[in-house]
Amino acid sequence: MIVAKDVSLTYQDGTQALKDVNLRIKAGEIIYITGPSGSGKTSLLKLILGMEYPTEGHLRVMGQSMVKDEEDNIRKLRRKIGPVFQEFKLIRGRTAFENIVLGMRFLDFTPKEIIENSYMALERVGLKHKRDSLVDKLSWGESQRVAIARAIARKPSLILADEPTGNLDLDNALNIMDILTSLRDENTTVIITTHATHLIEDKEEGTFIRIQEGRLKMERRGVEAYE
Amino acid sequence: MNKRAYNLAYFLKESKTLFKIDFLSNIFSIISIGLILFILSLVLLGWRVSSYVIQIVEREGEINVYYDLSLQEKDINYLMEDIEKIEGVSSTSLVSQDEAYNRMAEILGKEAGILELFDENPFTPFIEVKIHIEEVDSILDELESMLGIDYIRDNKNIIDRLQNILIILKVLGVLALVAIGVSTLIVVSHIIRQGIYNNRDQINTLELLGAPDIFIGFPFILEGVFLTLLGGVIAFILLKLVLGLGYSKFFTALPFLPLPAEESLLIPIGIFILLLSGLLGIIGSLFGLAKDNEKA
């Protein structure tokens, strides 16, 4: 699913976000990436989504080489990804339902599937009653759940969730973690970054990556540890 | 529902939203585009009218031959026979002094009273010669060498002048078309770029979700086409008003001007302006989108 070989990322201002990252993620895995703020968690997700390109090394996502020359193909690749952004990136002035539908209009779904998937996704995140609410009027936690609903309604092969529990109370945070980890049962690869390590400490399965100063330390638990 | 129809409803809704975001400047743009296209339609109008007049004058190629008034009826008949033998002449007919007077009275219409100021009929009889216009030069040469002819009046000068006017109008038309095309493209692409700037967050999100450029750009193209089409409609309405006014006031005062029917001007020019406005909308929007992509 994802293969990184000696990947480094240095921003134009000279900041080195990632250094010599080597990574191999299989389909259906769940990955938790932790690390302090500014350690490079978001940068790694940006590389996987094609928002940034490695300045050194090679990165392939679902067989697609992540280089600037491949921008058009990377755009197509994004259609197989369900991103959940730290700042949600919901479209203002639209309802929760419209935001979810908009994320699917250009995918290979029929109008009926788009509507059904959107309803199901809203139900899954517990926001069916807010379908017609403008996203501008939703709370932080609700907006986060709409962003997750938009990602999962797309039935992606890969979910990238950047700090999906940031600024949420414990109950809401646990609820969102449960929703995201449950996607693994649908053979979706899920990558979650979080600085809230207490939310994942008791997880028995998954790949745990700790990033510190741009370098990775990986630990596998449960089934993944034996594969 | 068909996926295209499903998305078309979304595109229309999005372009409506885009229009509302910059409502006032969009309204001003529509008015500007409308006025620009109206100027073009006036140039086209002049172009078409003069082409029509030239066509009519050419088709009605005729020469009036004023003979020596001392000629007897028999001599006049011989003269007419000789004229008919000239290559390029199709027929001749004698217009008497009274008929010449009646023809002018008919042309002047309501103003015919002016003729009553004359004590006597001021017109002279003449021979009306129908000709093939392309042979006019050789016919004139032969007529000038004939005896018994005082004066020849042809419409060659009028045709030449009209043709010169037509050339000027054609050049003006092409220049106006280019100027209007460029200014409309600039206005539309500016509006589109403004819209893109106002919606950059939404565009960025759609790109991150993998939306193709055409999906992201289509509402902007629709907005551009909507702006220019409305401008085209304004130009069409103004043209209709001007034509209506022109035909009722100005042209009835000049009844001897051979003019085409009002509809035969309004419909083709109107269709052309509307099609052109739509086309300029598409090109202007694509230009605005392309410039934005370059910037990105």
Coordinates of C-alpha atoms in Angstrom, one line a residue:
Chain A
M1 CA 0.0 0.0 0.0
I2 CA 2.7 2.5 1.1
V3 CA 6.4 2.1 0.6
A4 CA 8.9 4.7 1.7
K5 CA 12.6 4.3 1.1
D6 CA 15.1 6.8 2.6
V7 CA 12.5 9.6 2.4
S8 CA 13.4 13.0 3.6
L9 CA 11.4 16.2 3.5
T10 CA 13.0 19.6 3.8
Y11 CA 10.8 22.6 3.4
Q12 CA 11.8 25.6 1.3
D13 CA 12.7 27.6 4.4
G14 CA 15.3 24.9 5.3
T15 CA 13.3 23.2 8.0
Q16 CA 13.9 19.5 7.9
A17 CA 10.6 17.8 8.7
L18 CA 11.5 14.1 8.0
K19 CA 14.8 12.3 7.6
D20 CA 15.6 8.9 6.1
V21 CA 12.1 7.5 6.6
N22 CA 11.8 3.9 5.7
L23 CA 8.3 2.4 5.9
R24 CA 6.2 -0.4 4.5
I25 CA 2.5 -0.4 5.1
K26 CA 0.2 -3.2 3.9
A27 CA -3.4 -2.9 2.9
G28 CA -5.8 -3.2 5.8
E29 CA -3.3 -2.2 8.4
I30 CA -4.1 0.4 11.1
I31 CA -1.2 2.8 11.9
Y32 CA -1.0 5.1 14.8
I33 CA 1.6 7.9 14.4
T34 CA 2.5 9.7 17.6
G35 CA 5.0 12.3 18.4
P36 CA 5.2 15.8 19.9
S37 CA 4.0 18.9 18.0
G38 CA 6.3 19.7 15.1
S39 CA 7.8 16.2 15.1
G40 CA 6.8 15.6 11.4
K41 CA 3.5 13.6 11.8
T42 CA 1.5 16.0 9.6
S43 CA 4.4 16.2 7.1
L44 CA 4.3 12.4 6.7
L45 CA 0.6 12.5 5.9
K46 CA 1.1 15.4 3.5
L47 CA 3.7 13.3 1.6
I48 CA 1.2 10.4 1.4
L49 CA -1.5 12.7 0.1
G50 CA 0.8 14.4 -2.4
M51 CA 0.5 17.8 -0.7
E52 CA 4.3 17.7 -0.5
Y53 CA 6.9 15.7 -2.3
P54 CA 10.0 14.0 -0.9
T55 CA 13.1 16.1 -1.3
E56 CA 15.1 12.8 -1.1
G57 CA 14.3 9.1 -1.4
H58 CA 11.3 7.4 -3.0
L59 CA 7.7 7.1 -1.9
R60 CA 5.0 5.0 -3.5
V61 CA 1.4 5.1 -2.5
M62 CA -0.8 2.3 -3.9
G63 CA 1.8 1.9 -6.7
Q64 CA 1.9 5.6 -7.5
S65 CA 5.3 7.3 -7.3
M66 CA 4.9 10.5 -5.4
V67 CA 6.9 13.0 -7.5
K68 CA 5.9 16.4 -8.8
D69 CA 5.8 15.2 -12.4
E70 CA 3.0 12.9 -11.5
E71 CA 0.6 15.6 -10.3
D72 CA -2.3 14.5 -12.5
N73 CA -2.0 10.8 -11.5
I74 CA -1.6 11.9 -7.8
R75 CA -4.9 13.8 -8.1
K76 CA -6.5 10.5 -9.4
L77 CA -4.9 8.6 -6.5
R78 CA -6.5 11.0 -4.0
R79 CA -9.9 9.7 -5.1
K80 CA -9.0 6.4 -3.4
I81 CA -8.1 8.2 -0.2
G82 CA -10.3 9.6 2.5
P83 CA -8.5 12.4 4.2
V84 CA -9.5 13.9 7.5
F85 CA -7.8 17.2 8.0
Q86 CA -6.8 18.7 11.3
E87 CA -8.6 21.9 10.3
F88 CA -11.5 19.8 8.8
K89 CA -11.5 21.6 5.4
L90 CA -15.3 21.5 5.3
I91 CA -16.9 23.8 2.7
R92 CA -18.6 26.7 4.4
G93 CA -22.1 27.8 3.6
R94 CA -23.1 24.2 2.9
T95 CA -24.8 21.6 5.1
A96 CA -23.2 18.6 6.6
F97 CA -25.0 16.4 4.0
E98 CA -23.9 18.6 1.1
N99 CA -20.3 18.5 2.2
I100 CA -20.3 14.7 2.3
V101 CA -22.1 14.5 -1.1
L102 CA -19.6 17.0 -2.6
G103 CA -16.7 14.7 -1.8
M104 CA -18.2 11.9 -3.8
R105 CA -19.8 13.6 -6.9
F106 CA -16.7 13.1 -9.0
L107 CA -16.1 9.5 -7.9
D108 CA -17.5 6.3 -9.6
F109 CA -20.8 6.3 -7.6
T110 CA -24.3 6.5 -8.9
P111 CA -26.5 9.4 -7.5
K112 CA -28.4 6.7 -5.5
E113 CA -25.1 5.4 -4.0
I114 CA -23.9 8.9 -3.2
I115 CA -27.1 9.6 -1.2
E116 CA -27.1 6.2 0.5
N117 CA -23.4 6.3 1.4
S118 CA -23.8 9.9 2.8
Y119 CA -26.7 8.9 5.0
M120 CA -24.9 5.9 6.3
A121 CA -21.7 7.8 7.0
L122 CA -23.7 10.5 8.9
E123 CA -25.4 7.7 10.9
R124 CA -22.1 6.0 11.6
V125 CA -20.6 9.2 13.1
G126 CA -23.9 9.9 15.0
L127 CA -24.9 13.0 13.2
K128 CA -27.9 11.9 11.2
H129 CA -30.0 14.6 13.0
K130 CA -27.5 17.3 11.8
R131 CA -27.7 16.5 8.1
D132 CA -29.3 19.8 7.2
S133 CA -27.2 21.9 9.5
L134 CA -24.8 24.4 8.0
V135 CA -21.3 23.3 8.9
D136 CA -20.6 26.9 10.0
K137 CA -23.0 26.3 12.9
L138 CA -21.6 23.0 14.0
S139 CA -19.4 22.5 17.1
W140 CA -15.7 21.5 16.9
G141 CA -16.5 17.9 17.6
E142 CA -19.4 17.8 15.2
S143 CA -17.3 19.3 12.4
Q144 CA -14.7 16.7 13.0
R145 CA -17.3 14.0 12.7
V146 CA -18.6 15.5 9.5
A147 CA -15.1 15.4 8.1
I148 CA -14.8 11.8 9.1
A149 CA -18.2 11.0 7.5
R150 CA -17.0 12.7 4.3
A151 CA -13.9 10.5 4.3
I152 CA -15.7 7.2 5.0
A153 CA -18.6 7.8 2.7
R154 CA -16.1 7.7 -0.2
K155 CA -15.3 4.1 0.6
P156 CA -11.6 4.7 0.3
S157 CA -8.8 2.2 0.3
L158 CA -6.9 4.5 2.7
I159 CA -8.0 6.8 5.4
L160 CA -5.5 9.5 6.5
A161 CA -6.7 11.2 9.7
D162 CA -4.5 14.0 11.0
E163 CA -5.1 14.7 14.7
P164 CA -8.8 13.7 14.4
T165 CA -9.2 14.0 18.2
G166 CA -7.5 17.3 18.7
N167 CA -9.4 19.6 21.1
L168 CA -12.1 17.0 21.8
D169 CA -13.2 15.9 25.2
L170 CA -12.3 12.3 26.1
D171 CA -15.6 10.8 25.3
N172 CA -15.8 12.3 21.9
A173 CA -12.1 11.5 21.2
L174 CA -12.7 7.8 22.1
N175 CA -15.8 7.7 20.0
I176 CA -13.9 9.1 17.0
M177 CA -11.0 6.6 17.6
D178 CA -13.5 3.8 17.7
I179 CA -15.1 4.9 14.4
L180 CA -11.8 5.1 12.7
T181 CA -10.4 1.8 14.0
S182 CA -13.6 0.0 13.0
L183 CA -12.9 0.8 9.4
R184 CA -10.1 -1.7 9.5
D185 CA -12.8 -4.4 9.4
E186 CA -13.7 -3.2 5.9
N187 CA -10.1 -3.8 4.8
T188 CA -9.4 -0.1 4.7
T189 CA -5.9 1.0 5.6
V190 CA -6.2 3.6 8.4
I191 CA -3.4 6.0 9.3
I192 CA -4.1 8.2 12.3
T193 CA -1.7 10.8 13.8
T194 CA -2.2 12.0 17.3
H195 CA -0.3 13.5 20.1
A196 CA -2.8 12.1 22.6
T197 CA -0.9 8.8 23.3
H198 CA -3.3 8.0 26.2
L199 CA -6.0 7.3 23.5
I200 CA -4.0 4.5 21.9
E201 CA -2.0 3.1 24.8
D202 CA -4.4 0.2 25.4
K203 CA -4.8 -0.7 21.7
E204 CA -3.9 -4.3 21.2
E205 CA -3.5 -4.3 17.5
G206 CA -1.9 -2.1 15.0
T207 CA 1.3 -0.5 14.0
F208 CA 2.6 2.2 16.3
I209 CA 5.0 4.8 14.8
R210 CA 6.7 7.3 17.0
I211 CA 8.2 10.3 15.2
Q212 CA 10.8 12.4 16.9
E213 CA 12.7 15.2 15.1
G214 CA 11.7 13.7 11.8
R215 CA 12.9 10.1 12.5
L216 CA 10.6 7.1 12.9
K217 CA 10.5 4.4 15.4
M218 CA 8.1 1.6 14.6
E219 CA 6.4 -1.0 16.8
R220 CA 3.9 -3.6 15.7
R221 CA 1.3 -5.2 18.0
G222 CA -1.2 -8.0 17.6
V223 CA -1.7 -9.8 14.3
E224 CA 0.5 -7.2 12.5
A225 CA 3.5 -8.2 14.7
Y226 CA 3.5 -11.7 13.3
E227 CA 3.0 -10.9 9.6
Chain B
M1 CA -31.3 10.2 -11.9
N2 CA -28.5 10.3 -14.4
K3 CA -25.1 11.3 -12.9
R4 CA -24.6 14.1 -15.3
A5 CA -28.0 15.6 -14.6
Y6 CA -27.3 15.1 -10.9
N7 CA -24.0 17.0 -11.2
L8 CA -25.5 19.6 -13.5
A9 CA -27.9 20.7 -10.8
Y10 CA -24.9 21.1 -8.5
F11 CA -23.0 23.1 -11.1
L12 CA -25.9 25.4 -11.6
K13 CA -26.4 25.9 -7.9
E14 CA -22.6 26.5 -7.5
S15 CA -22.5 29.1 -10.2
K16 CA -25.5 30.8 -8.7
T17 CA -23.6 30.9 -5.4
L18 CA -20.5 32.3 -7.1
F19 CA -22.7 35.0 -8.8
K20 CA -24.2 36.0 -5.4
I21 CA -20.8 36.2 -3.7
D22 CA -19.7 39.1 -5.9
F23 CA -23.2 40.3 -6.8
L24 CA -22.6 44.0 -7.4
S25 CA -19.5 43.7 -9.4
N26 CA -21.2 41.0 -11.5
I27 CA -24.1 43.3 -12.2
F28 CA -21.7 46.0 -13.3
S29 CA -19.9 43.5 -15.5
I30 CA -23.1 42.4 -17.2
I31 CA -24.0 46.0 -17.9
S32 CA -20.5 46.7 -19.3
I33 CA -20.5 43.6 -21.4
G34 CA -24.0 44.5 -22.6
L35 CA -22.9 47.9 -23.7
I36 CA -19.8 46.6 -25.4
L37 CA -21.8 44.1 -27.4
F38 CA -24.4 46.7 -28.2
I39 CA -21.7 48.8 -29.9
L40 CA -20.6 45.8 -31.9
S41 CA -24.2 45.2 -32.9
L42 CA -24.5 48.8 -34.2
V43 CA -21.4 48.3 -36.3
L44 CA -22.8 45.1 -37.7
L45 CA -26.1 46.8 -38.3
G46 CA -24.3 49.5 -40.4
W47 CA -22.4 46.8 -42.2
R48 CA -25.5 44.8 -43.1
V49 CA -27.6 47.9 -44.1
S50 CA -24.9 49.2 -46.5
S51 CA -24.3 45.7 -48.0
Y52 CA -28.1 45.5 -48.6
V53 CA -28.2 48.9 -50.2
I54 CA -25.3 48.2 -52.5
Q55 CA -26.9 44.9 -53.5
I56 CA -30.2 46.6 -54.3
V57 CA -28.5 49.5 -56.2
E58 CA -26.5 47.1 -58.2
R59 CA -29.5 44.9 -59.0
E60 CA -31.4 48.0 -60.1
G61 CA -28.6 49.0 -62.4
E62 CA -30.0 51.7 -64.6
I63 CA -28.9 54.8 -66.5
N64 CA -31.0 57.8 -67.2
V65 CA -30.3 59.3 -70.7
Y66 CA -31.5 62.9 -71.1
Y67 CA -31.9 63.6 -74.8
D68 CA -31.8 66.8 -76.8
L69 CA -35.3 68.3 -76.3
S70 CA -35.4 69.4 -79.9
L71 CA -35.5 65.7 -81.1
Q72 CA -38.7 64.6 -82.7
E73 CA -40.6 61.5 -81.5
K74 CA -39.3 59.5 -84.5
D75 CA -35.7 60.4 -83.6
I76 CA -36.2 59.5 -80.0
N77 CA -37.5 56.1 -81.1
Y78 CA -34.3 55.6 -83.3
L79 CA -32.2 56.7 -80.4
M80 CA -33.8 54.1 -78.1
E81 CA -33.3 51.4 -80.7
D82 CA -29.7 52.3 -81.0
I83 CA -29.2 52.2 -77.3
E84 CA -30.9 48.8 -77.0
K85 CA -28.3 47.4 -79.4
I86 CA -25.4 48.3 -77.1
E87 CA -24.0 45.2 -75.4
G88 CA -25.1 45.0 -71.7
V89 CA -28.3 47.0 -72.2
S90 CA -31.4 44.9 -71.3
S91 CA -34.2 47.4 -72.1
T92 CA -35.1 51.0 -72.6
S93 CA -38.3 52.9 -71.8
L94 CA -39.3 56.5 -72.2
V95 CA -40.2 58.5 -69.1
S96 CA -42.3 61.5 -70.0
Q97 CA -42.2 64.8 -68.2
D98 CA -45.4 64.0 -66.3
E99 CA -44.2 60.6 -65.3
A100 CA -40.9 62.0 -64.0
Y101 CA -43.0 64.5 -61.9
N102 CA -45.2 61.7 -60.5
R103 CA -42.3 59.5 -59.7
M104 CA -40.7 62.3 -57.6
A105 CA -44.0 63.0 -55.9
E106 CA -44.2 59.3 -55.0
I107 CA -40.7 59.3 -53.6
L108 CA -41.3 62.5 -51.5
G109 CA -44.5 61.1 -50.1
K110 CA -45.8 63.5 -47.5
E111 CA -43.3 66.1 -48.5
A112 CA -44.5 66.1 -52.1
G113 CA -46.2 69.5 -51.5
I114 CA -42.8 71.1 -52.1
L115 CA -43.3 70.4 -55.8
E116 CA -46.3 72.7 -55.9
L117 CA -43.9 75.6 -55.3
F118 CA -42.9 75.3 -59.0
D119 CA -45.1 77.1 -61.5
E120 CA -44.2 74.6 -64.2
N121 CA -43.2 71.0 -64.1
P122 CA -39.4 71.3 -63.4
F123 CA -38.6 67.8 -64.7
T124 CA -37.6 66.8 -68.2
P125 CA -38.4 63.6 -70.0
F126 CA -35.6 60.9 -70.3
I127 CA -34.9 57.5 -71.5
E128 CA -34.6 54.9 -68.7
V129 CA -32.0 52.3 -69.7
K130 CA -31.8 49.0 -67.7
I131 CA -28.3 47.6 -67.8
H132 CA -26.1 44.8 -66.5
I133 CA -24.1 46.8 -63.9
E134 CA -20.8 45.0 -64.7
E135 CA -21.0 46.5 -68.3
V136 CA -21.6 50.1 -67.1
D137 CA -18.2 51.5 -68.2
S138 CA -18.4 50.3 -71.9
I139 CA -22.1 51.3 -72.1
L140 CA -21.3 54.8 -70.9
D141 CA -18.5 55.0 -73.4
E142 CA -20.8 54.1 -76.3
L143 CA -23.6 56.5 -75.1
E144 CA -21.2 59.4 -74.9
S145 CA -20.3 58.9 -78.6
M146 CA -24.0 59.0 -79.7
L147 CA -25.6 62.1 -81.2
G148 CA -28.7 63.7 -79.6
I149 CA -27.8 63.0 -76.0
D150 CA -27.4 66.0 -73.7
Y151 CA -26.7 64.4 -70.4
I152 CA -26.3 60.9 -68.9
R153 CA -27.0 60.2 -65.2
D154 CA -25.7 56.9 -63.9
N155 CA -25.5 55.5 -60.3
K156 CA -21.9 54.4 -60.6
N157 CA -20.7 57.1 -58.3
I158 CA -23.3 56.2 -55.7
I159 CA -22.2 52.5 -55.9
D160 CA -18.6 53.4 -55.7
R161 CA -19.2 55.6 -52.6
L162 CA -21.3 53.0 -51.0
Q163 CA -18.7 50.4 -51.6
N164 CA -16.1 52.7 -50.0
I165 CA -18.4 53.1 -47.0
L166 CA -18.8 49.3 -46.9
I167 CA -15.1 48.8 -46.9
I168 CA -14.7 51.3 -44.0
L169 CA -17.6 49.6 -42.1
K170 CA -16.0 46.2 -42.7
V171 CA -12.7 47.4 -41.3
L172 CA -14.5 49.0 -38.4
G173 CA -16.5 45.9 -37.9
V174 CA -13.4 43.7 -37.7
L175 CA -11.6 46.2 -35.4
A176 CA -14.7 46.4 -33.2
L177 CA -15.0 42.6 -33.1
V178 CA -11.3 42.3 -32.0
A179 CA -11.6 45.1 -29.5
I180 CA -14.9 43.8 -28.1
G181 CA -13.6 40.3 -28.0
V182 CA -10.4 41.3 -26.1
S183 CA -12.2 43.6 -23.6
T184 CA -15.0 41.0 -22.9
L185 CA -12.3 38.3 -22.4
I186 CA -10.5 40.6 -19.9
V187 CA -13.7 41.5 -18.0
V188 CA -14.8 37.8 -17.8
S189 CA -11.4 36.4 -16.9
H190 CA -11.0 39.0 -14.2
I191 CA -14.4 38.1 -12.7
I192 CA -13.6 34.4 -12.9
R193 CA -10.2 35.0 -11.2
Q194 CA -11.9 37.0 -8.5
G195 CA -14.3 34.2 -8.0
I196 CA -11.5 31.7 -7.8
Y197 CA -9.7 33.9 -5.3
N198 CA -12.9 34.1 -3.2
N199 CA -13.3 30.4 -3.3
R200 CA -9.7 29.3 -3.0
D201 CA -10.3 27.3 0.2
Q202 CA -13.1 25.3 -1.5
I203 CA -11.0 24.7 -4.6
N204 CA -8.1 23.6 -2.5
T205 CA -10.3 21.1 -0.6
L206 CA -11.7 19.7 -3.8
E207 CA -8.2 19.3 -5.2
L208 CA -7.2 17.4 -2.0
L209 CA -10.2 15.2 -2.4
G210 CA -9.1 14.4 -5.9
A211 CA -11.7 16.3 -7.9
P212 CA -10.7 16.7 -11.5
D213 CA -10.1 20.3 -12.9
I214 CA -13.2 20.2 -15.1
F215 CA -15.4 19.4 -12.0
I216 CA -13.8 22.3 -10.1
G217 CA -13.8 24.7 -13.0
F218 CA -17.2 24.0 -14.5
P219 CA -19.3 26.3 -12.1
F220 CA -16.8 29.1 -13.0
I221 CA -17.3 28.5 -16.7
L222 CA -21.1 28.5 -16.2
E223 CA -20.8 31.8 -14.3
G224 CA -18.8 33.3 -17.1
V225 CA -21.2 32.2 -19.8
F226 CA -24.1 33.4 -17.6
L227 CA -22.5 36.9 -17.3
T228 CA -21.8 37.3 -21.0
L229 CA -25.1 35.8 -22.1
L230 CA -27.0 38.3 -19.9
G231 CA -24.8 41.0 -21.5
G232 CA -25.7 39.6 -24.9
V233 CA -29.4 39.8 -24.0
I234 CA -29.0 43.5 -22.9
A235 CA -27.3 44.2 -26.2
F236 CA -30.1 42.5 -28.1
I237 CA -32.8 44.5 -26.3
L238 CA -31.0 47.7 -26.9
L239 CA -30.6 46.8 -30.6
K240 CA -34.3 46.0 -30.9
L241 CA -35.2 49.4 -29.3
V242 CA -32.8 51.3 -31.6
L243 CA -34.0 49.5 -34.7
G244 CA -37.7 50.1 -33.7
L245 CA -37.0 53.7 -33.1
G246 CA -34.9 54.1 -36.3
Y247 CA -37.5 52.5 -38.5
S248 CA -40.4 54.5 -37.1
K249 CA -38.7 57.9 -37.0
F250 CA -35.6 58.1 -39.2
F251 CA -36.1 55.7 -42.0
T252 CA -39.7 56.8 -42.8
A253 CA -38.3 60.3 -43.3
L254 CA -36.0 58.9 -46.1
P255 CA -38.4 56.6 -48.0
F256 CA -36.2 56.5 -51.1
L257 CA -33.5 54.5 -49.1
P258 CA -33.9 50.9 -50.0
L259 CA -33.7 49.2 -46.6
P260 CA -34.1 45.6 -45.5
A261 CA -37.0 44.5 -43.3
E262 CA -36.5 45.2 -39.6
E263 CA -36.6 41.5 -38.7
S264 CA -34.1 40.5 -41.3
L265 CA -31.6 42.7 -39.4
L266 CA -32.6 42.1 -35.8
I267 CA -32.7 38.3 -35.9
P268 CA -29.4 37.4 -37.6
I269 CA -27.5 40.1 -35.6
G270 CA -29.2 39.2 -32.4
I271 CA -28.4 35.5 -32.9
F272 CA -24.8 36.3 -33.7
I273 CA -24.4 38.6 -30.6
L274 CA -25.9 35.9 -28.4
L275 CA -23.7 33.2 -29.8
L276 CA -20.7 35.4 -29.6
S277 CA -21.5 36.3 -26.0
G278 CA -21.7 32.7 -25.0
L279 CA -18.5 31.9 -26.8
L280 CA -16.7 34.8 -25.2
G281 CA -18.0 33.6 -21.8
I282 CA -16.5 30.2 -22.3
I283 CA -13.2 31.5 -23.6
G284 CA -13.0 34.2 -20.9
S285 CA -13.7 31.7 -18.1
L286 CA -11.2 29.2 -19.5
F287 CA -8.6 32.0 -19.7
G288 CA -9.3 33.0 -16.1
L289 CA -9.0 29.4 -15.0
A290 CA -5.9 28.8 -17.0
K291 CA -4.2 31.9 -15.6
D292 CA -5.1 30.7 -12.1
N293 CA -3.6 27.3 -12.7
E294 CA -0.4 29.0 -14.0
K295 CA -0.3 31.1 -10.8
A296 CA -0.7 27.9 -8.7

